[in-house]
Amino acid sequence: MMSKAVISEIHRRIAEAFNVFDNESSKSVDVREVGTIIRSLGCFPSEAELHEMIAEVEEEEPTGYIRFEKFLPAMTKVLMERKFRPIPKDVLIQAFEVLDQEKKGYLEAEELKKYMTQEGEPFSQDEVEEMLSAALDNKENVIFYKDLVSKMTFEDL
Amino acid sequence: MRAALLIQRWYRQYVARLEMRRRCTWHIFQSIEYAGEQDQIKLYNFFGYLMDHFTPANRNLISHIFRENEICRDIEWERYFCYKNIEVPELYSGPHLSFPLTVSNVADLVEAFKNKQQLHTRYVLQLLLESWKLLRMLPNINQVSTCQTKEITICGDLHGHLEDLLLVFYKNGMPSVEKSYVFNGDFVDRGKDSIEILLILFAFMLLYPNNVHLNRGNHEDYIVNLRYGFTKEVLGKYRLHGKKILKLLQKIFSWLPLATVIDQKVLILHGGISDTTDLNIIAQADRHKYVSTLRPPKRRWVASGGNSTAGRHKVNGRMDNSLQRHCSLAYNSPLRSRYNFQSRSMQNFSSKVNLAVEEELKEQRRMAGLSQSYHDLRSSLSSDSDSDNYETYEDDSNEWKQVIIVDMLWSDPMPQDGCIPNEVRGGGCYWGPDVTEKVLRRHNLQLLIRSHECKQEGYEFCHNRKVLTIFSASNYYEVGSNRGAYIRLGPDLVPHFIQYQANRSTRELTLRQRYRGTFSLRALREQLFAHKSDLLYAFQDYDTDNTGWISLKHWATAVEAVLRLGLPWRVLRSQLVTTTQDGMLDYQGWLRELPITEPKTESLLETMYKQRSNLETIFRIIDSDHSGLISFEEFRQTWKLLSSHLKMEISDEAILDMAVSIDFNKDGSIDINEFMEAFRLVDRTMNLPSEPNHTKTDE
């Protein structure tokens, strides 16, 4: 049973994150930013889950904008039910190890690119390029995924 | 495959977090920037306060600050600015200019600046003098037509970013009889090549006076320059003659036109409009009287002299609604009745006053080292103290014009209808779509182009696409913060945008480097430190059992209540608060980790730190000979006045102690730079992680 204080704090967190993208103080944001907002609140939805949620909060006739009125209750529910939980570090590393079939401890750029653009919910060209530019070890031209996971984890929330 | 999906989910989350941080960084910079501008107005209020509390002891200080040499005629100024005695040494390897300027002169100039050379003082003064002569002949509002040159290019704020100006020239071509340009103000401050930008713009203006148009921005103002870096830049680059150059620029800035109109349909000005904007009134104003938009018009000060009754002469205005909002911003207690009393009393004691005033002015003249005919002075004075009614009307209408001009240079658009004081900047107003509608219709215009606000994409429409903001300084807050843009306008008056970003290497920075947002965080920590005592009180309020711990929720609420920057503190929390236990924070420990220096006398230093921008500005004004040094006494007076204005109790010994400890050289004078260094101020625009890569190819 959540106390009022806890809920109001959750509401404030959601409002803050929402307002960062509400440029015209119109209490609505571009639908393309909603994923960023949800994720910045500590959730790890898949693309499918994200689309589902957007469909829930969209207008009857989609306008391209999501209103705070609809977003707040849906997002509050997500946070209270702890949906879309973070992926623990070790699980993530295991995922990399599955891809690293030869157990080298690293992945070649081409390998990672192939998996990311062909499997799961594929990355776009831009997405994979950006990931590689951040992930690639300059000297050896491979991705040391254990280091990568450490580097790209926000130790908060 | 499940593994791939997991990785993708995780990575997308990471990118989203970075994006959120990037957006927050933007908000942080903006709010701190505007809070700084507010400070400027508070400083102005402080000067007003000084004038109110005008006593013989303060007189020197105030006369320093407001010393006006404007009584002189232009001819005498031209003598003062004479460059002819300045020799150009053989060793000088920079560009040589001949007048009238030729195309190759100007091309050489641009090339030289590209190669980081500096123009010799002699040529600087010559160029500026010629520019001044030209500007004095221009109307307040430039009228431009697309019949002559098919297309016009419009640039927004440049703020000393030379590489952006060069990029624009590279992509768009340099100004010529075939290529017209409008530069919409804010050429200087913040960036490090403000003087070079000015020289290039003036050179082109002299070369193609019908094709290059400059509008004044709110940064074309010597008081603003004292704070935001231009003064420092010029004094640093021109050690011998910097002072002269700055004085000449002061005049030049006041002669810059206020707006440009294209085909009588498109209005271009720097800040914006308000419900008072009337182009017909603007066209008739004496624009050069408004040397700084942050000061009352000059006539006041000339009349007030050294006598105590005259000294309390104050600016006031009609108590219209619109003026009232400006009065409340600018001064705290102007009253019409008080004004009437002043001018009446001046008439009654006119002979006594005139004598005292004359003495004072003689003294000022002597100090300024200028000769001035007594007769001229007397006549300008007597016209002031003559007919009461005439003076009231004249001064009121000057007031009115100043309001309109301040609005033109400082205002920002807002989404809601109406017109309210711009409390964020502390000057000008916020105007809504209804005001846009009204003003455009009044003058039969179809579009308003303005600048003044940094936009991530370099440009932005609002008010139903009737208002267009254009900003030409890329990477304004920090590397990677925003693009710059310029507009091309043809006879169809449909704007076309070209965007760019100087410093291509932002592309190659890794995600994490790019979005680290270290500069904004540092700026934010500075703000937090400056409010340490207030924060402590606020935290203690929540810590009713005196445990030393508060919840993160209370942390966020308290910080917002104290700082009032309107920032998303819960989003930023993870970057500002790194050590928590079970959602609780040891607030005293956190506060201890904030500061940059060890405060000796806590509240005194803290207040100084908070006021450091204001202090630096005041010091630079006091340091009228730009030597970089001020005396103990000046320091003491300033600090005493500022603290009484802030309603703080400060003993003389405390001030003296402080002054002694700051006098690193132990020679009885305080070096301003060392003083500011004591707070380890880092000019964040100077502190880039890597040297920018000046490629000029298309992005």
Coordinates of C-alpha atoms in Angstrom, one line a residue, chain B residues 131-652:
Chain B
S131 CA 32.8 53.3 -39.1
W132 CA 31.7 55.8 -36.6
K133 CA 31.4 58.5 -39.2
L134 CA 29.3 56.3 -41.4
L135 CA 27.0 55.1 -38.7
R136 CA 26.2 58.6 -37.6
M137 CA 24.6 59.2 -41.0
L138 CA 22.4 56.1 -40.9
P139 CA 18.8 56.2 -39.8
N140 CA 17.5 54.4 -36.8
I141 CA 15.8 51.8 -39.1
N142 CA 17.6 50.5 -42.1
Q143 CA 15.3 50.1 -45.1
V144 CA 16.4 47.4 -47.5
S145 CA 14.9 46.2 -50.8
T146 CA 15.3 42.9 -52.6
C147 CA 15.1 44.7 -55.9
Q148 CA 18.8 45.6 -55.8
T149 CA 20.2 42.3 -54.6
K150 CA 18.1 39.3 -55.2
E151 CA 18.8 37.6 -52.0
I152 CA 19.5 38.9 -48.5
T153 CA 21.3 36.8 -45.8
I154 CA 20.5 37.3 -42.2
C155 CA 22.7 36.3 -39.3
G156 CA 21.9 36.2 -35.6
D157 CA 24.0 36.4 -32.5
L158 CA 27.7 35.7 -33.1
H159 CA 29.1 36.5 -29.6
G160 CA 32.7 36.5 -30.6
H161 CA 32.6 33.1 -32.3
L162 CA 34.9 33.9 -35.2
E163 CA 34.9 30.4 -36.6
D164 CA 31.2 30.6 -37.1
L165 CA 31.4 33.9 -39.0
L166 CA 34.1 32.4 -41.2
L167 CA 32.0 29.3 -41.7
V168 CA 29.0 31.4 -42.9
F169 CA 31.3 33.3 -45.3
Y170 CA 32.7 30.0 -46.6
K171 CA 29.3 28.5 -47.1
N172 CA 27.4 31.5 -48.3
G173 CA 30.1 33.8 -49.8
M174 CA 31.3 37.1 -48.4
P175 CA 29.3 40.3 -48.5
S176 CA 29.4 42.1 -51.9
V177 CA 27.3 44.3 -54.1
E178 CA 25.6 41.0 -55.1
K179 CA 25.3 39.6 -51.7
S180 CA 23.6 41.6 -49.0
Y181 CA 23.8 40.8 -45.3
V182 CA 22.0 41.8 -42.2
F183 CA 23.8 41.1 -38.9
N184 CA 21.3 41.1 -36.1
G185 CA 23.3 42.2 -33.0
D186 CA 25.2 40.6 -30.2
F187 CA 28.5 40.5 -32.1
V188 CA 30.5 40.6 -28.9
D189 CA 30.9 39.0 -25.4
R190 CA 31.4 35.5 -24.3
G191 CA 33.4 34.3 -27.3
K192 CA 37.1 35.1 -27.6
D193 CA 37.3 36.9 -30.9
S194 CA 34.7 39.7 -30.4
I195 CA 37.0 42.5 -31.6
E196 CA 37.9 40.6 -34.8
I197 CA 34.3 40.0 -35.6
L198 CA 33.5 43.7 -35.1
L199 CA 36.4 44.7 -37.3
I200 CA 35.3 42.4 -40.1
L201 CA 31.7 43.5 -40.0
F202 CA 32.7 47.2 -40.0
A203 CA 35.2 46.7 -42.8
F204 CA 32.5 45.1 -44.9
M205 CA 30.1 47.8 -43.9
L206 CA 32.5 50.5 -45.1
L207 CA 33.2 48.7 -48.3
Y208 CA 29.6 48.0 -49.2
P209 CA 27.5 50.5 -47.2
N210 CA 24.4 49.7 -49.2
N211 CA 24.7 45.9 -48.7
V212 CA 25.8 45.3 -45.2
H213 CA 23.4 46.3 -42.4
L214 CA 24.1 46.0 -38.7
N215 CA 21.5 46.1 -35.9
R216 CA 22.3 46.8 -32.3
G217 CA 22.0 44.0 -29.8
N218 CA 21.7 44.2 -26.1
H219 CA 25.4 43.2 -25.8
E220 CA 26.4 46.3 -27.8
D221 CA 26.6 48.1 -24.5
Y222 CA 29.6 48.9 -22.5
I223 CA 28.1 48.0 -19.1
V224 CA 27.1 44.6 -20.4
N225 CA 30.6 44.3 -21.9
L226 CA 32.2 44.8 -18.5
R227 CA 30.6 41.7 -17.2
Y228 CA 30.5 39.4 -20.2
G229 CA 34.1 39.5 -21.4
F230 CA 34.4 42.0 -24.3
T231 CA 36.1 44.6 -22.2
K232 CA 38.5 42.1 -20.8
E233 CA 39.3 40.8 -24.3
V234 CA 40.1 44.3 -25.7
L235 CA 42.2 45.2 -22.8
G236 CA 44.1 42.0 -23.1
K237 CA 44.7 42.2 -26.8
Y238 CA 45.5 46.0 -26.9
R239 CA 47.3 46.7 -23.7
L240 CA 48.4 50.2 -24.6
H241 CA 45.4 51.7 -26.4
G242 CA 42.6 49.3 -25.3
K243 CA 41.0 52.0 -23.2
K244 CA 40.7 54.4 -26.2
I245 CA 39.4 51.7 -28.4
L246 CA 36.7 50.8 -25.8
K247 CA 35.7 54.4 -25.5
L248 CA 35.3 54.8 -29.2
L249 CA 33.3 51.6 -29.3
Q250 CA 31.0 52.9 -26.7
K251 CA 30.1 55.7 -29.1
I252 CA 29.9 53.4 -32.1
F253 CA 27.5 51.1 -30.3
S254 CA 25.2 53.9 -29.4
W255 CA 25.1 54.8 -33.1
L256 CA 24.2 51.4 -34.4
P257 CA 20.8 51.3 -36.0
L258 CA 18.1 49.6 -34.1
A259 CA 16.3 47.7 -36.8
T260 CA 16.2 46.7 -40.4
V261 CA 13.1 46.4 -42.6
I262 CA 13.1 44.4 -45.8
D263 CA 10.7 45.4 -48.6
Q264 CA 8.6 47.1 -45.9
K265 CA 7.4 43.6 -45.0
V266 CA 10.0 41.9 -42.8
L267 CA 11.1 43.5 -39.6
I268 CA 14.5 42.5 -38.2
L269 CA 15.6 43.5 -34.8
H270 CA 17.6 41.9 -32.0
G271 CA 15.4 41.2 -29.0
G272 CA 11.8 41.7 -30.0
I273 CA 8.7 43.8 -29.5
S274 CA 6.2 44.8 -26.9
D275 CA 2.9 46.4 -26.7
T276 CA 4.6 49.8 -26.8
T277 CA 6.6 49.2 -30.1
D278 CA 5.9 51.9 -32.6
L279 CA 8.3 52.2 -35.5
N280 CA 7.3 55.7 -36.2
I281 CA 8.4 56.8 -32.7
I282 CA 11.6 54.8 -33.0
A283 CA 12.4 56.4 -36.3
Q284 CA 12.4 59.8 -34.6
A285 CA 14.4 58.9 -31.5
D286 CA 18.0 60.2 -30.9
R287 CA 19.3 56.7 -30.7
H288 CA 22.8 57.7 -29.7
K289 CA 21.6 59.1 -26.5
Y290 CA 21.1 55.6 -25.2
V291 CA 24.7 54.7 -24.7
S292 CA 23.7 51.9 -22.4
T293 CA 20.2 50.6 -22.4
L294 CA 20.8 49.8 -18.7
R295 CA 21.2 53.4 -17.6
P296 CA 18.9 56.4 -17.5
P297 CA 19.3 58.9 -20.4
K298 CA 22.3 61.2 -20.0
R299 CA 20.5 64.5 -19.4
R300 CA 19.7 63.6 -15.9
W301 CA 23.2 63.3 -14.7
V302 CA 24.4 66.5 -16.2
A303 CA 21.9 68.5 -14.4
S304 CA 22.4 66.8 -11.0
G305 CA 25.9 67.8 -10.2
G306 CA 27.3 67.7 -6.7
N307 CA 24.7 69.6 -4.7
S308 CA 22.7 67.4 -2.3
T309 CA 19.2 68.4 -3.4
A310 CA 20.1 68.1 -7.1
G311 CA 21.9 64.9 -6.3
R312 CA 18.8 63.0 -5.5
H313 CA 17.5 63.6 -8.9
K314 CA 15.8 60.4 -10.0
V315 CA 14.4 58.9 -13.1
N316 CA 10.8 58.3 -13.1
G317 CA 8.1 58.0 -15.7
R318 CA 4.4 58.3 -16.4
M319 CA 2.6 55.9 -14.3
D320 CA 1.1 54.2 -17.2
N321 CA 0.7 50.5 -16.9
S322 CA 3.4 49.8 -19.4
L323 CA 5.9 52.3 -18.0
Q324 CA 5.1 51.2 -14.6
R325 CA 6.3 47.7 -15.2
H326 CA 9.6 49.1 -16.4
C327 CA 9.9 51.5 -13.5
S328 CA 9.4 48.7 -11.1
L329 CA 12.2 46.8 -12.7
A330 CA 14.6 49.6 -13.0
Y331 CA 14.1 51.5 -9.8
N332 CA 12.4 50.9 -6.5
S333 CA 11.0 54.2 -5.5
P334 CA 10.4 56.8 -8.2
L335 CA 7.6 59.1 -7.4
R336 CA 6.1 61.7 -9.6
S337 CA 5.6 64.1 -6.8
R338 CA 9.2 63.8 -5.8
Y339 CA 10.3 64.7 -9.3
N340 CA 8.2 67.8 -9.4
F341 CA 9.6 68.8 -6.1
Q342 CA 13.1 68.5 -7.5
S343 CA 12.5 70.6 -10.5
R344 CA 10.6 73.2 -8.6
S345 CA 13.3 73.4 -6.0
M346 CA 15.9 73.7 -8.7
Q347 CA 14.1 76.8 -10.0
N348 CA 13.8 78.3 -6.6
F349 CA 17.5 77.8 -5.7
S350 CA 18.6 78.0 -9.3
S351 CA 21.4 80.5 -8.7
K352 CA 22.9 78.5 -5.8
V353 CA 22.4 75.3 -7.7
N354 CA 24.0 76.5 -10.8
L355 CA 27.0 77.7 -9.0
A356 CA 27.5 74.4 -7.2
V357 CA 26.8 72.4 -10.3
E358 CA 29.2 74.5 -12.3
E359 CA 31.9 73.9 -9.7
E360 CA 31.4 70.2 -9.9
L361 CA 31.4 70.1 -13.6
K362 CA 34.5 72.2 -13.8
E363 CA 36.1 69.6 -11.6
Q364 CA 34.9 66.8 -13.8
R365 CA 36.1 68.5 -16.8
R366 CA 39.5 69.0 -15.3
M367 CA 39.6 65.4 -14.3
A368 CA 38.7 64.4 -17.8
G369 CA 41.3 66.6 -19.2
L370 CA 39.1 68.2 -21.7
S371 CA 38.6 71.8 -22.6
Q372 CA 35.0 73.0 -22.9
S373 CA 33.6 76.3 -23.4
Y374 CA 31.9 77.6 -20.3
H375 CA 29.3 79.2 -22.5
D376 CA 28.2 76.0 -24.1
L377 CA 27.9 74.3 -20.8
R378 CA 25.9 77.1 -19.3
S379 CA 23.5 77.2 -22.1
S380 CA 22.9 73.4 -21.9
L381 CA 22.3 73.8 -18.2
S382 CA 20.0 76.7 -18.4
S383 CA 17.8 75.0 -20.9
D384 CA 17.4 72.2 -18.4
S385 CA 16.3 74.4 -15.5
D386 CA 14.1 76.5 -17.6
S387 CA 10.4 76.0 -18.2
D388 CA 9.2 73.2 -16.0
N389 CA 6.6 71.9 -18.4
Y390 CA 8.8 71.7 -21.4
E391 CA 11.3 69.7 -19.4
T392 CA 8.7 67.4 -18.1
Y393 CA 7.4 66.6 -21.5
E394 CA 10.9 66.2 -23.0
D395 CA 12.1 63.9 -20.3
D396 CA 8.9 61.9 -20.2
S397 CA 9.1 61.4 -23.9
N398 CA 12.7 60.3 -23.6
E399 CA 11.6 57.9 -20.9
W400 CA 9.1 56.5 -23.3
K401 CA 11.6 56.1 -26.0
Q402 CA 14.0 54.4 -23.7
V403 CA 11.3 51.9 -22.7
I404 CA 10.6 51.1 -26.4
I405 CA 14.3 50.7 -27.1
V406 CA 15.0 48.5 -24.2
D407 CA 12.1 46.3 -25.3
M408 CA 13.5 46.0 -28.8
L409 CA 16.8 44.8 -27.5
W410 CA 15.9 42.6 -24.5
S411 CA 12.4 41.0 -25.1
D412 CA 11.5 37.4 -25.6
P413 CA 8.4 35.8 -27.1
M414 CA 6.1 33.6 -25.0
P415 CA 3.4 31.2 -26.1
Q416 CA 0.6 32.9 -24.1
D417 CA -1.2 36.1 -25.1
G418 CA -0.3 39.4 -23.4
C419 CA 2.8 41.4 -22.5
I420 CA 4.5 41.0 -19.1
P421 CA 7.9 42.1 -17.7
N422 CA 10.7 39.8 -18.5
E423 CA 11.7 38.9 -15.0
V424 CA 14.1 36.2 -16.1
R425 CA 16.4 38.6 -17.9
G426 CA 15.4 41.5 -15.8
G427 CA 14.9 43.8 -18.8
G428 CA 12.4 44.1 -21.7
C429 CA 9.3 42.0 -21.7
Y430 CA 7.7 38.7 -22.7
W431 CA 5.3 39.3 -25.6
G432 CA 2.6 37.0 -26.8
P433 CA 1.1 36.1 -30.3
D434 CA -1.6 38.8 -29.9
V435 CA 1.1 41.5 -29.6
T436 CA 2.8 40.1 -32.6
E437 CA -0.4 40.3 -34.5
K438 CA -1.1 43.9 -33.4
V439 CA 2.4 45.2 -34.1
L440 CA 2.7 43.5 -37.5
R441 CA -0.7 44.8 -38.5
R442 CA 0.0 48.3 -37.3
H443 CA 2.9 48.5 -39.7
N444 CA 1.7 46.3 -42.5
L445 CA 4.4 43.7 -41.9
Q446 CA 4.3 40.0 -42.4
L447 CA 7.3 38.6 -40.5
L448 CA 9.4 39.4 -37.5
I449 CA 12.9 38.1 -37.4
R450 CA 14.8 38.4 -34.2
S451 CA 17.7 36.7 -32.3
H452 CA 18.7 37.0 -28.7
E453 CA 17.9 33.4 -27.7
C454 CA 20.0 30.4 -28.3
K455 CA 18.2 27.7 -30.2
Q456 CA 19.4 24.1 -30.5
E457 CA 18.8 24.0 -34.2
G458 CA 20.0 27.5 -34.8
Y459 CA 16.6 28.8 -35.6
E460 CA 13.0 28.4 -34.4
F461 CA 9.5 29.7 -35.4
C462 CA 6.8 30.7 -33.1
H463 CA 3.6 32.7 -33.0
N464 CA 2.1 30.9 -35.9
R465 CA 5.3 31.3 -37.9
K466 CA 5.1 35.1 -37.7
V467 CA 8.1 35.3 -35.4
L468 CA 11.4 33.7 -36.4
T469 CA 14.4 33.4 -34.1
I470 CA 17.8 33.1 -35.7
F471 CA 21.0 32.3 -33.8
S472 CA 24.4 32.1 -35.5
A473 CA 26.8 31.1 -32.7
S474 CA 27.2 27.3 -32.7
N475 CA 28.4 25.4 -29.6
Y476 CA 27.3 28.5 -27.6
Y477 CA 27.1 26.9 -24.2
E478 CA 29.7 24.3 -24.8
V479 CA 31.0 22.1 -27.5
G480 CA 28.1 20.2 -29.1
S481 CA 25.4 22.2 -27.4
N482 CA 23.7 23.6 -30.5
R483 CA 24.0 24.4 -34.2
G484 CA 24.2 27.8 -35.7
A485 CA 22.1 29.0 -38.6
Y486 CA 21.5 31.8 -41.1
I487 CA 18.6 32.8 -43.3
R488 CA 18.4 33.5 -46.9
L489 CA 15.6 35.7 -48.1
G490 CA 14.6 36.2 -51.7
P491 CA 12.0 38.5 -53.2
D492 CA 9.3 36.0 -52.2
L493 CA 10.3 36.7 -48.6
V494 CA 10.2 33.0 -47.8
P495 CA 13.1 32.2 -45.4
H496 CA 15.5 29.4 -46.2
F497 CA 17.7 28.1 -43.5
I498 CA 21.3 26.8 -43.6
Q499 CA 22.6 25.2 -40.4
Y500 CA 26.1 24.4 -39.4
Q501 CA 28.3 23.6 -36.5
A502 CA 31.9 24.8 -36.2
N503 CA 34.2 22.2 -34.8
R504 CA 33.6 19.0 -36.7
S505 CA 35.3 16.9 -34.1
T506 CA 32.2 16.9 -32.0
R507 CA 31.1 14.2 -34.3
E508 CA 34.1 12.1 -33.4
L509 CA 33.8 12.5 -29.7
T510 CA 32.4 9.4 -28.1
L511 CA 28.9 9.5 -26.8
R512 CA 30.0 9.7 -23.2
Q513 CA 32.4 12.5 -23.8
R514 CA 29.9 14.5 -25.7
Y515 CA 27.2 14.2 -23.1
R516 CA 29.2 14.4 -20.0
G517 CA 27.9 17.8 -19.3
T518 CA 30.8 18.6 -17.0
F519 CA 30.7 22.3 -17.6
S520 CA 27.0 22.7 -16.8
L521 CA 27.5 20.7 -13.7
R522 CA 30.4 22.8 -12.6
A523 CA 28.4 25.9 -13.1
L524 CA 25.6 24.3 -11.1
R525 CA 27.8 23.3 -8.3
E526 CA 29.1 26.9 -8.1
Q527 CA 25.5 28.1 -7.8
L528 CA 24.9 25.6 -5.0
F529 CA 28.0 26.6 -3.2
A530 CA 27.0 30.2 -3.4
H531 CA 23.8 29.4 -1.5
K532 CA 25.3 27.2 1.1
S533 CA 23.9 28.9 4.1
D534 CA 20.5 29.2 2.8
L535 CA 20.6 25.5 1.7
L536 CA 21.7 24.5 5.2
Y537 CA 18.7 26.3 6.8
A538 CA 16.4 24.7 4.3
F539 CA 17.7 21.2 5.0
Q540 CA 17.6 21.7 8.7
D541 CA 14.0 22.7 8.4
Y542 CA 13.2 19.2 7.1
D543 CA 15.5 17.5 9.6
T544 CA 13.2 18.0 12.6
D545 CA 14.9 15.4 14.7
N546 CA 18.3 16.8 14.0
T547 CA 19.7 13.6 12.7
G548 CA 21.8 15.2 10.1
W549 CA 20.0 13.2 7.4
I550 CA 17.2 14.1 5.0
S551 CA 15.4 12.2 2.3
L552 CA 16.3 12.8 -1.3
K553 CA 12.8 14.0 -1.9
H554 CA 13.3 16.8 0.6
W555 CA 16.7 17.5 -0.8
A556 CA 15.1 18.2 -4.2
T557 CA 12.4 20.4 -2.8
A558 CA 14.8 22.4 -0.7
V559 CA 17.2 23.0 -3.5
E560 CA 14.5 24.2 -5.8
A561 CA 13.1 26.5 -3.1
V562 CA 16.5 28.1 -2.5
L563 CA 18.0 28.3 -6.0
R564 CA 14.7 28.9 -7.9
L565 CA 16.3 28.0 -11.2
G566 CA 13.3 25.8 -12.2
L567 CA 15.5 22.8 -13.0
P568 CA 14.6 19.2 -12.9
W569 CA 16.4 18.4 -9.7
R570 CA 15.2 14.8 -9.4
V571 CA 16.5 14.1 -12.8
L572 CA 19.8 15.8 -12.0
R573 CA 20.1 14.3 -8.6
S574 CA 22.2 11.3 -9.5
Q575 CA 24.9 13.6 -10.9
L576 CA 24.9 16.0 -8.0
V577 CA 24.5 13.6 -5.1
T578 CA 26.7 10.6 -5.2
T579 CA 26.6 9.3 -1.7
T580 CA 23.3 8.2 -0.2
Q581 CA 22.2 5.6 2.2
D582 CA 18.8 4.0 1.8
G583 CA 17.5 7.1 0.0
M584 CA 18.8 9.4 2.7
L585 CA 21.5 12.1 2.5
D586 CA 24.0 13.4 5.0
Y587 CA 23.4 16.9 4.0
Q588 CA 26.2 18.6 5.9
G589 CA 28.7 16.2 4.4
W590 CA 27.3 16.9 1.0
L591 CA 27.5 20.7 1.5
R592 CA 31.1 20.4 2.7
E593 CA 32.1 18.6 -0.5
L594 CA 30.7 21.4 -2.7
P595 CA 33.0 24.3 -2.2
I596 CA 35.8 25.4 -4.4
T597 CA 37.8 27.3 -1.8
E598 CA 38.0 27.1 2.0
P599 CA 35.9 29.9 3.3
K600 CA 37.6 31.8 6.1
T601 CA 34.8 34.1 7.2
E602 CA 31.9 31.9 6.0
S603 CA 29.1 34.2 5.4
L604 CA 31.2 37.1 4.2
L605 CA 33.0 35.1 1.6
E606 CA 30.0 33.2 0.6
T607 CA 28.2 36.4 -0.1
M608 CA 31.1 37.8 -2.0
Y609 CA 31.2 34.6 -4.0
K610 CA 27.5 35.0 -4.8
Q611 CA 28.0 38.5 -5.8
R612 CA 31.2 38.0 -7.6
S613 CA 30.0 38.9 -11.0
N614 CA 28.5 42.0 -9.7
L615 CA 31.7 42.8 -7.8
E616 CA 33.8 42.2 -10.8
T617 CA 31.6 44.5 -12.8
I618 CA 31.7 47.2 -10.2
F619 CA 35.4 46.9 -9.8
R620 CA 36.0 47.2 -13.5
I621 CA 33.9 50.3 -13.6
I622 CA 35.7 51.8 -10.7
D623 CA 39.0 50.9 -12.3
S624 CA 38.3 53.7 -14.8
D625 CA 41.9 53.8 -16.1
H626 CA 41.7 50.1 -16.7
S627 CA 44.9 49.5 -14.8
G628 CA 43.5 46.3 -13.2
L629 CA 44.1 47.8 -9.7
I630 CA 41.8 49.4 -7.2
S631 CA 42.7 51.0 -3.9
F632 CA 41.8 49.6 -0.5
E633 CA 39.6 52.5 0.1
E634 CA 37.6 51.9 -3.1
F635 CA 37.3 48.3 -2.3
R636 CA 36.1 49.1 1.2
Q637 CA 33.5 51.7 0.0
T638 CA 32.2 49.4 -2.7
W639 CA 31.8 46.5 -0.4
K640 CA 30.3 48.6 2.3
L641 CA 27.7 50.0 0.0
L642 CA 26.9 46.7 -1.6
S643 CA 26.4 45.0 1.7
S644 CA 24.1 47.7 3.1
H645 CA 22.2 47.3 -0.1
L646 CA 22.0 43.6 0.6
K647 CA 21.0 44.5 4.2
M648 CA 24.0 42.7 5.6
E649 CA 25.9 43.8 8.7
I650 CA 29.5 44.2 8.0
S651 CA 32.0 45.8 10.3
D652 CA 34.9 47.9 9.0

